[in-house]
């Protein structure tokens, strides 16, 4: 499924019609200890959600409450209010139902949850971390419109854990910084959450470790730029965390010869 959907719009449309996202997510959930299933599933999700808003939306679906869930919540409310039957024969159930519709908290994410669980459970596995990061980035969308859904399931935290576990891996570091930048785009709350989870030091460490890799450095600068683009407290965190120093150091080395680094560095320093 992943191969069929890779860079093939028509196949992605077919996968959309067949609700392939939920099928793959269930496979990941049903085989949590099978590394090959987890790897293939995350790869498939990453490919299906690439440039597909319908797939991204499907990946954000939640489990629907069951009648048992409603009954459990109803009984909880009745115990909490200690309502008893009245002389007229009305039961506690009748009274609690007269108060309005019983509402339940949103159900668990069908797709996002298994992705985060897979990365967290196999944090030392390179391919699971790599494809999981790409899947979260692609579900977030090119414009970052779904970033708070990713933040809700602590996707930013498992990305930070993957960066810590694979510091020497240039590709994981680059993709992780790109994903964090996508999640931080134009959203002060997302930016604060990413900074507070400790991702900023991971970005600067990766830039220092791979200081001769221009593509990685561009992603690192761009991520820092997003994290310091709105809220003053976040801008201060970027400066105090020496991320601004990392940008200036990189610019001094590469800005004269690499226009992409020069552009991102100027934008980042302007944001900060």
mmCIF file with all atom_site columns, N, CA and C in Angstrom, residues 5-56:
data_model
loop_
_atom_site.group_PDB
_atom_site.id
_atom_site.type_symbol
_atom_site.label_atom_id
_atom_site.label_alt_id
_atom_site.label_comp_id
_atom_site.label_asym_id
_atom_site.label_entity_id
_atom_site.label_seq_id
_atom_site.pdbx_PDB_ins_code
_atom_site.Cartn_x
_atom_site.Cartn_y
_atom_site.Cartn_z
_atom_site.occupancy
_atom_site.B_iso_or_equiv
_atom_site.pdbx_formal_charge
_atom_site.auth_seq_id
_atom_site.auth_comp_id
_atom_site.auth_asym_id
_atom_site.auth_atom_id
_atom_site.pdbx_PDB_model_num
ATOM 1   N N  . UNK A 1 5  ? 1.040   4.034  -3.088 1.00 0.00 ? 5  UNK A N  1
ATOM 2   C CA . UNK A 1 5  ? 0.619   5.420  -2.853 1.00 0.00 ? 5  UNK A CA 1
ATOM 3   C C  . UNK A 1 5  ? 1.765   6.416  -2.954 1.00 0.00 ? 5  UNK A C  1
ATOM 4   N N  . UNK A 1 6  ? 2.997   5.925  -3.031 1.00 0.00 ? 6  UNK A N  1
ATOM 5   C CA . UNK A 1 6  ? 4.139   6.829  -3.077 1.00 0.00 ? 6  UNK A CA 1
ATOM 6   C C  . UNK A 1 6  ? 4.139   7.621  -4.380 1.00 0.00 ? 6  UNK A C  1
ATOM 7   N N  . UNK A 1 7  ? 3.967   8.923  -4.286 1.00 0.00 ? 7  UNK A N  1
ATOM 8   C CA . UNK A 1 7  ? 4.021   9.819  -5.435 1.00 0.00 ? 7  UNK A CA 1
ATOM 9   C C  . UNK A 1 7  ? 3.066   9.405  -6.545 1.00 0.00 ? 7  UNK A C  1
ATOM 10  N N  . UNK A 1 8  ? 1.874   8.903  -6.152 1.00 0.00 ? 8  UNK A N  1
ATOM 11  C CA . UNK A 1 8  ? 0.890   8.467  -7.152 1.00 0.00 ? 8  UNK A CA 1
ATOM 12  C C  . UNK A 1 8  ? -0.492  8.924  -6.693 1.00 0.00 ? 8  UNK A C  1
ATOM 13  N N  . UNK A 1 9  ? -0.942  10.039 -7.221 1.00 0.00 ? 9  UNK A N  1
ATOM 14  C CA . UNK A 1 9  ? -2.181  10.666 -6.762 1.00 0.00 ? 9  UNK A CA 1
ATOM 15  C C  . UNK A 1 9  ? -3.392  9.774  -6.971 1.00 0.00 ? 9  UNK A C  1
ATOM 16  N N  . UNK A 1 10 ? -3.489  9.111  -8.116 1.00 0.00 ? 10 UNK A N  1
ATOM 17  C CA . UNK A 1 10 ? -4.650  8.282  -8.399 1.00 0.00 ? 10 UNK A CA 1
ATOM 18  C C  . UNK A 1 10 ? -4.754  7.115  -7.421 1.00 0.00 ? 10 UNK A C  1
ATOM 19  N N  . UNK A 1 11 ? -3.619  6.493  -7.123 1.00 0.00 ? 11 UNK A N  1
ATOM 20  C CA . UNK A 1 11 ? -3.646  5.391  -6.155 1.00 0.00 ? 11 UNK A CA 1
ATOM 21  C C  . UNK A 1 11 ? -4.033  5.882  -4.765 1.00 0.00 ? 11 UNK A C  1
ATOM 22  N N  . UNK A 1 12 ? -3.613  7.083  -4.400 1.00 0.00 ? 12 UNK A N  1
ATOM 23  C CA . UNK A 1 12 ? -4.000  7.633  -3.101 1.00 0.00 ? 12 UNK A CA 1
ATOM 24  C C  . UNK A 1 12 ? -5.506  7.858  -3.041 1.00 0.00 ? 12 UNK A C  1
ATOM 25  N N  . UNK A 1 13 ? -6.091  8.276  -4.158 1.00 0.00 ? 13 UNK A N  1
ATOM 26  C CA . UNK A 1 13 ? -7.542  8.471  -4.191 1.00 0.00 ? 13 UNK A CA 1
ATOM 27  C C  . UNK A 1 13 ? -8.274  7.146  -3.993 1.00 0.00 ? 13 UNK A C  1
ATOM 28  N N  . UNK A 1 14 ? -7.759  6.075  -4.584 1.00 0.00 ? 14 UNK A N  1
ATOM 29  C CA . UNK A 1 14 ? -8.361  4.754  -4.389 1.00 0.00 ? 14 UNK A CA 1
ATOM 30  C C  . UNK A 1 14 ? -8.238  4.334  -2.928 1.00 0.00 ? 14 UNK A C  1
ATOM 31  N N  . UNK A 1 15 ? -7.063  4.565  -2.352 1.00 0.00 ? 15 UNK A N  1
ATOM 32  C CA . UNK A 1 15 ? -6.851  4.224  -0.940 1.00 0.00 ? 15 UNK A CA 1
ATOM 33  C C  . UNK A 1 15 ? -7.798  5.022  -0.043 1.00 0.00 ? 15 UNK A C  1
ATOM 34  N N  . UNK A 1 16 ? -8.063  6.273  -0.405 1.00 0.00 ? 16 UNK A N  1
ATOM 35  C CA . UNK A 1 16 ? -9.012  7.093  0.343  1.00 0.00 ? 16 UNK A CA 1
ATOM 36  C C  . UNK A 1 16 ? -10.396 6.452  0.345  1.00 0.00 ? 16 UNK A C  1
ATOM 37  N N  . UNK A 1 17 ? -10.843 6.012  -0.827 1.00 0.00 ? 17 UNK A N  1
ATOM 38  C CA . UNK A 1 17 ? -12.173 5.416  -0.951 1.00 0.00 ? 17 UNK A CA 1
ATOM 39  C C  . UNK A 1 17 ? -12.297 4.124  -0.146 1.00 0.00 ? 17 UNK A C  1
ATOM 40  N N  . UNK A 1 18 ? -11.189 3.412  -0.007 1.00 0.00 ? 18 UNK A N  1
ATOM 41  C CA . UNK A 1 18 ? -11.207 2.127  0.695  1.00 0.00 ? 18 UNK A CA 1
ATOM 42  C C  . UNK A 1 18 ? -10.892 2.267  2.186  1.00 0.00 ? 18 UNK A C  1
ATOM 43  N N  . UNK A 1 19 ? -10.708 3.505  2.661  1.00 0.00 ? 19 UNK A N  1
ATOM 44  C CA . UNK A 1 19 ? -10.403 3.766  4.075  1.00 0.00 ? 19 UNK A CA 1
ATOM 45  C C  . UNK A 1 19 ? -9.167  2.972  4.516  1.00 0.00 ? 19 UNK A C  1
ATOM 46  N N  . UNK A 1 20 ? -8.127  3.038  3.704  1.00 0.00 ? 20 UNK A N  1
ATOM 47  C CA . UNK A 1 20 ? -6.913  2.276  3.986  1.00 0.00 ? 20 UNK A CA 1
ATOM 48  C C  . UNK A 1 20 ? -6.201  2.752  5.240  1.00 0.00 ? 20 UNK A C  1
ATOM 49  N N  . UNK A 1 21 ? -6.376  4.033  5.584  1.00 0.00 ? 21 UNK A N  1
ATOM 50  C CA . UNK A 1 21 ? -5.703  4.581  6.764  1.00 0.00 ? 21 UNK A CA 1
ATOM 51  C C  . UNK A 1 21 ? -6.072  3.791  8.019  1.00 0.00 ? 21 UNK A C  1
ATOM 52  N N  . UNK A 1 22 ? -7.359  3.602  8.252  1.00 0.00 ? 22 UNK A N  1
ATOM 53  C CA . UNK A 1 22 ? -7.792  2.907  9.468  1.00 0.00 ? 22 UNK A CA 1
ATOM 54  C C  . UNK A 1 22 ? -7.379  1.442  9.438  1.00 0.00 ? 22 UNK A C  1
ATOM 55  N N  . UNK A 1 23 ? -7.363  0.835  8.255  1.00 0.00 ? 23 UNK A N  1
ATOM 56  C CA . UNK A 1 23 ? -6.943  -0.563 8.135  1.00 0.00 ? 23 UNK A CA 1
ATOM 57  C C  . UNK A 1 23 ? -5.485  -0.729 8.545  1.00 0.00 ? 23 UNK A C  1
ATOM 58  N N  . UNK A 1 24 ? -4.631  0.152  8.038  1.00 0.00 ? 24 UNK A N  1
ATOM 59  C CA . UNK A 1 24 ? -3.204  0.086  8.383  1.00 0.00 ? 24 UNK A CA 1
ATOM 60  C C  . UNK A 1 24 ? -3.001  0.396  9.867  1.00 0.00 ? 24 UNK A C  1
ATOM 61  N N  . UNK A 1 25 ? -3.710  1.395  10.377 1.00 0.00 ? 25 UNK A N  1
ATOM 62  C CA . UNK A 1 25 ? -3.561  1.754  11.789 1.00 0.00 ? 25 UNK A CA 1
ATOM 63  C C  . UNK A 1 25 ? -3.948  0.590  12.699 1.00 0.00 ? 25 UNK A C  1
ATOM 64  N N  . UNK A 1 26 ? -4.989  -0.142 12.336 1.00 0.00 ? 26 UNK A N  1
ATOM 65  C CA . UNK A 1 26 ? -5.393  -1.303 13.135 1.00 0.00 ? 26 UNK A CA 1
ATOM 66  C C  . UNK A 1 26 ? -4.333  -2.391 13.089 1.00 0.00 ? 26 UNK A C  1
ATOM 67  N N  . UNK A 1 27 ? -3.688  -2.547 11.949 1.00 0.00 ? 27 UNK A N  1
ATOM 68  C CA . UNK A 1 27 ? -2.612  -3.542 11.844 1.00 0.00 ? 27 UNK A CA 1
ATOM 69  C C  . UNK A 1 27 ? -1.472  -3.196 12.797 1.00 0.00 ? 27 UNK A C  1
ATOM 70  N N  . UNK A 1 28 ? -1.138  -1.910 12.859 1.00 0.00 ? 28 UNK A N  1
ATOM 71  C CA . UNK A 1 28 ? -0.075  -1.476 13.773 1.00 0.00 ? 28 UNK A CA 1
ATOM 72  C C  . UNK A 1 28 ? -0.488  -1.750 15.222 1.00 0.00 ? 28 UNK A C  1
ATOM 73  N N  . UNK A 1 29 ? -1.727  -1.421 15.554 1.00 0.00 ? 29 UNK A N  1
ATOM 74  C CA . UNK A 1 29 ? -2.213  -1.620 16.926 1.00 0.00 ? 29 UNK A CA 1
ATOM 75  C C  . UNK A 1 29 ? -2.265  -3.092 17.308 1.00 0.00 ? 29 UNK A C  1
ATOM 76  N N  . UNK A 1 30 ? -2.630  -3.933 16.366 1.00 0.00 ? 30 UNK A N  1
ATOM 77  C CA . UNK A 1 30 ? -2.809  -5.359 16.659 1.00 0.00 ? 30 UNK A CA 1
ATOM 78  C C  . UNK A 1 30 ? -1.494  -6.128 16.779 1.00 0.00 ? 30 UNK A C  1
ATOM 79  N N  . UNK A 1 31 ? -0.400  -5.540 16.289 1.00 0.00 ? 31 UNK A N  1
ATOM 80  C CA . UNK A 1 31 ? 0.890   -6.245 16.321 1.00 0.00 ? 31 UNK A CA 1
ATOM 81  C C  . UNK A 1 31 ? 1.980   -5.323 16.889 1.00 0.00 ? 31 UNK A C  1
ATOM 82  N N  . UNK A 1 32 ? 1.819   -4.892 18.145 1.00 0.00 ? 32 UNK A N  1
ATOM 83  C CA . UNK A 1 32 ? 2.733   -3.882 18.699 1.00 0.00 ? 32 UNK A CA 1
ATOM 84  C C  . UNK A 1 32 ? 4.172   -4.343 18.846 1.00 0.00 ? 32 UNK A C  1
ATOM 85  N N  . UNK A 1 33 ? 4.412   -5.656 18.926 1.00 0.00 ? 33 UNK A N  1
ATOM 86  C CA . UNK A 1 33 ? 5.768   -6.149 19.123 1.00 0.00 ? 33 UNK A CA 1
ATOM 87  C C  . UNK A 1 33 ? 6.426   -6.640 17.834 1.00 0.00 ? 33 UNK A C  1
ATOM 88  N N  . UNK A 1 34 ? 5.702   -6.592 16.749 1.00 0.00 ? 34 UNK A N  1
ATOM 89  C CA . UNK A 1 34 ? 6.240   -7.051 15.467 1.00 0.00 ? 34 UNK A CA 1
ATOM 90  C C  . UNK A 1 34 ? 6.854   -5.858 14.745 1.00 0.00 ? 34 UNK A C  1
ATOM 91  N N  . UNK A 1 35 ? 8.179   -5.763 14.799 1.00 0.00 ? 35 UNK A N  1
ATOM 92  C CA . UNK A 1 35 ? 8.872   -4.596 14.278 1.00 0.00 ? 35 UNK A CA 1
ATOM 93  C C  . UNK A 1 35 ? 8.617   -4.423 12.782 1.00 0.00 ? 35 UNK A C  1
ATOM 94  N N  . UNK A 1 36 ? 8.577   -5.511 12.051 1.00 0.00 ? 36 UNK A N  1
ATOM 95  C CA . UNK A 1 36 ? 8.380   -5.402 10.595 1.00 0.00 ? 36 UNK A CA 1
ATOM 96  C C  . UNK A 1 36 ? 6.993   -4.880 10.258 1.00 0.00 ? 36 UNK A C  1
ATOM 97  N N  . UNK A 1 37 ? 5.995   -5.281 11.028 1.00 0.00 ? 37 UNK A N  1
ATOM 98  C CA . UNK A 1 37 ? 4.632   -4.765 10.806 1.00 0.00 ? 37 UNK A CA 1
ATOM 99  C C  . UNK A 1 37 ? 4.588   -3.272 11.138 1.00 0.00 ? 37 UNK A C  1
ATOM 100 N N  . UNK A 1 38 ? 5.197   -2.894 12.256 1.00 0.00 ? 38 UNK A N  1
ATOM 101 C CA . UNK A 1 38 ? 5.221   -1.494 12.656 1.00 0.00 ? 38 UNK A CA 1
ATOM 102 C C  . UNK A 1 38 ? 5.919   -0.633 11.593 1.00 0.00 ? 38 UNK A C  1
ATOM 103 N N  . UNK A 1 39 ? 7.067   -1.114 11.103 1.00 0.00 ? 39 UNK A N  1
ATOM 104 C CA . UNK A 1 39 ? 7.826   -0.352 10.112 1.00 0.00 ? 39 UNK A CA 1
ATOM 105 C C  . UNK A 1 39 ? 7.033   -0.178 8.826  1.00 0.00 ? 39 UNK A C  1
ATOM 106 N N  . UNK A 1 40 ? 6.487   -1.282 8.319  1.00 0.00 ? 40 UNK A N  1
ATOM 107 C CA . UNK A 1 40 ? 5.726   -1.221 7.073  1.00 0.00 ? 40 UNK A CA 1
ATOM 108 C C  . UNK A 1 40 ? 4.473   -0.366 7.227  1.00 0.00 ? 40 UNK A C  1
ATOM 109 N N  . UNK A 1 41 ? 3.824   -0.468 8.389  1.00 0.00 ? 41 UNK A N  1
ATOM 110 C CA . UNK A 1 41 ? 2.617   0.315  8.625  1.00 0.00 ? 41 UNK A CA 1
ATOM 111 C C  . UNK A 1 41 ? 2.901   1.807  8.670  1.00 0.00 ? 41 UNK A C  1
ATOM 112 N N  . UNK A 1 42 ? 3.957   2.192  9.368  1.00 0.00 ? 42 UNK A N  1
ATOM 113 C CA . UNK A 1 42 ? 4.306   3.611  9.444  1.00 0.00 ? 42 UNK A CA 1
ATOM 114 C C  . UNK A 1 42 ? 4.712   4.151  8.081  1.00 0.00 ? 42 UNK A C  1
ATOM 115 N N  . UNK A 1 43 ? 5.432   3.344  7.316  1.00 0.00 ? 43 UNK A N  1
ATOM 116 C CA . UNK A 1 43 ? 5.802   3.763  5.960  1.00 0.00 ? 43 UNK A CA 1
ATOM 117 C C  . UNK A 1 43 ? 4.545   3.995  5.119  1.00 0.00 ? 43 UNK A C  1
ATOM 118 N N  . UNK A 1 44 ? 3.582   3.053  5.211  1.00 0.00 ? 44 UNK A N  1
ATOM 119 C CA . UNK A 1 44 ? 2.347   3.186  4.434  1.00 0.00 ? 44 UNK A CA 1
ATOM 120 C C  . UNK A 1 44 ? 1.585   4.447  4.825  1.00 0.00 ? 44 UNK A C  1
ATOM 121 N N  . UNK A 1 45 ? 1.479   4.725  6.119  1.00 0.00 ? 45 UNK A N  1
ATOM 122 C CA . UNK A 1 45 ? 0.766   5.920  6.580  1.00 0.00 ? 45 UNK A CA 1
ATOM 123 C C  . UNK A 1 45 ? 1.458   7.188  6.097  1.00 0.00 ? 45 UNK A C  1
ATOM 124 N N  . UNK A 1 46 ? 2.788   7.182  6.135  1.00 0.00 ? 46 UNK A N  1
ATOM 125 C CA . UNK A 1 46 ? 3.545   8.352  5.678  1.00 0.00 ? 46 UNK A CA 1
ATOM 126 C C  . UNK A 1 46 ? 3.289   8.610  4.197  1.00 0.00 ? 46 UNK A C  1
ATOM 127 N N  . UNK A 1 47 ? 3.275   7.561  3.406  1.00 0.00 ? 47 UNK A N  1
ATOM 128 C CA . UNK A 1 47 ? 3.083   7.722  1.958  1.00 0.00 ? 47 UNK A CA 1
ATOM 129 C C  . UNK A 1 47 ? 1.642   8.115  1.623  1.00 0.00 ? 47 UNK A C  1
ATOM 130 N N  . UNK A 1 48 ? 0.674   7.535  2.322  1.00 0.00 ? 48 UNK A N  1
ATOM 131 C CA . UNK A 1 48 ? -0.726  7.844  2.019  1.00 0.00 ? 48 UNK A CA 1
ATOM 132 C C  . UNK A 1 48 ? -1.084  9.282  2.368  1.00 0.00 ? 48 UNK A C  1
ATOM 133 N N  . UNK A 1 49 ? -0.494  9.814  3.431  1.00 0.00 ? 49 UNK A N  1
ATOM 134 C CA . UNK A 1 49 ? -0.850  11.159 3.888  1.00 0.00 ? 49 UNK A CA 1
ATOM 135 C C  . UNK A 1 49 ? -0.026  12.250 3.221  1.00 0.00 ? 49 UNK A C  1
ATOM 136 N N  . UNK A 1 50 ? 0.864   11.877 2.312  1.00 0.00 ? 50 UNK A N  1
ATOM 137 C CA . UNK A 1 50 ? 1.703   12.856 1.636  1.00 0.00 ? 50 UNK A CA 1
ATOM 138 C C  . UNK A 1 50 ? 0.868   13.620 0.614  1.00 0.00 ? 50 UNK A C  1
ATOM 139 N N  . UNK A 1 51 ? 0.676   14.920 0.835  1.00 0.00 ? 51 UNK A N  1
ATOM 140 C CA . UNK A 1 51 ? -0.090  15.785 -0.079 1.00 0.00 ? 51 UNK A CA 1
ATOM 141 C C  . UNK A 1 51 ? -1.523  15.300 -0.285 1.00 0.00 ? 51 UNK A C  1
ATOM 142 N N  . UNK A 1 52 ? -2.126  14.704 0.717  1.00 0.00 ? 52 UNK A N  1
ATOM 143 C CA . UNK A 1 52 ? -3.515  14.259 0.601  1.00 0.00 ? 52 UNK A CA 1
ATOM 144 C C  . UNK A 1 52 ? -4.297  14.755 1.806  1.00 0.00 ? 52 UNK A C  1
ATOM 145 N N  . UNK A 1 53 ? -5.077  15.822 1.620  1.00 0.00 ? 53 UNK A N  1
ATOM 146 C CA . UNK A 1 53 ? -5.835  16.385 2.736  1.00 0.00 ? 53 UNK A CA 1
ATOM 147 C C  . UNK A 1 53 ? -6.894  15.406 3.248  1.00 0.00 ? 53 UNK A C  1
ATOM 148 N N  . UNK A 1 54 ? -7.482  14.632 2.338  1.00 0.00 ? 54 UNK A N  1
ATOM 149 C CA . UNK A 1 54 ? -8.492  13.661 2.764  1.00 0.00 ? 54 UNK A CA 1
ATOM 150 C C  . UNK A 1 54 ? -7.874  12.590 3.651  1.00 0.00 ? 54 UNK A C  1
ATOM 151 N N  . UNK A 1 55 ? -6.688  12.118 3.274  1.00 0.00 ? 55 UNK A N  1
ATOM 152 C CA . UNK A 1 55 ? -6.003  11.122 4.090  1.00 0.00 ? 55 UNK A CA 1
ATOM 153 C C  . UNK A 1 55 ? -5.591  11.705 5.432  1.00 0.00 ? 55 UNK A C  1
ATOM 154 N N  . UNK A 1 56 ? -5.121  12.936 5.425  1.00 0.00 ? 56 UNK A N  1
ATOM 155 C CA . UNK A 1 56 ? -4.740  13.586 6.675  1.00 0.00 ? 56 UNK A CA 1
ATOM 156 C C  . UNK A 1 56 ? -5.943  13.697 7.603  1.00 0.00 ? 56 UNK A C  1
#
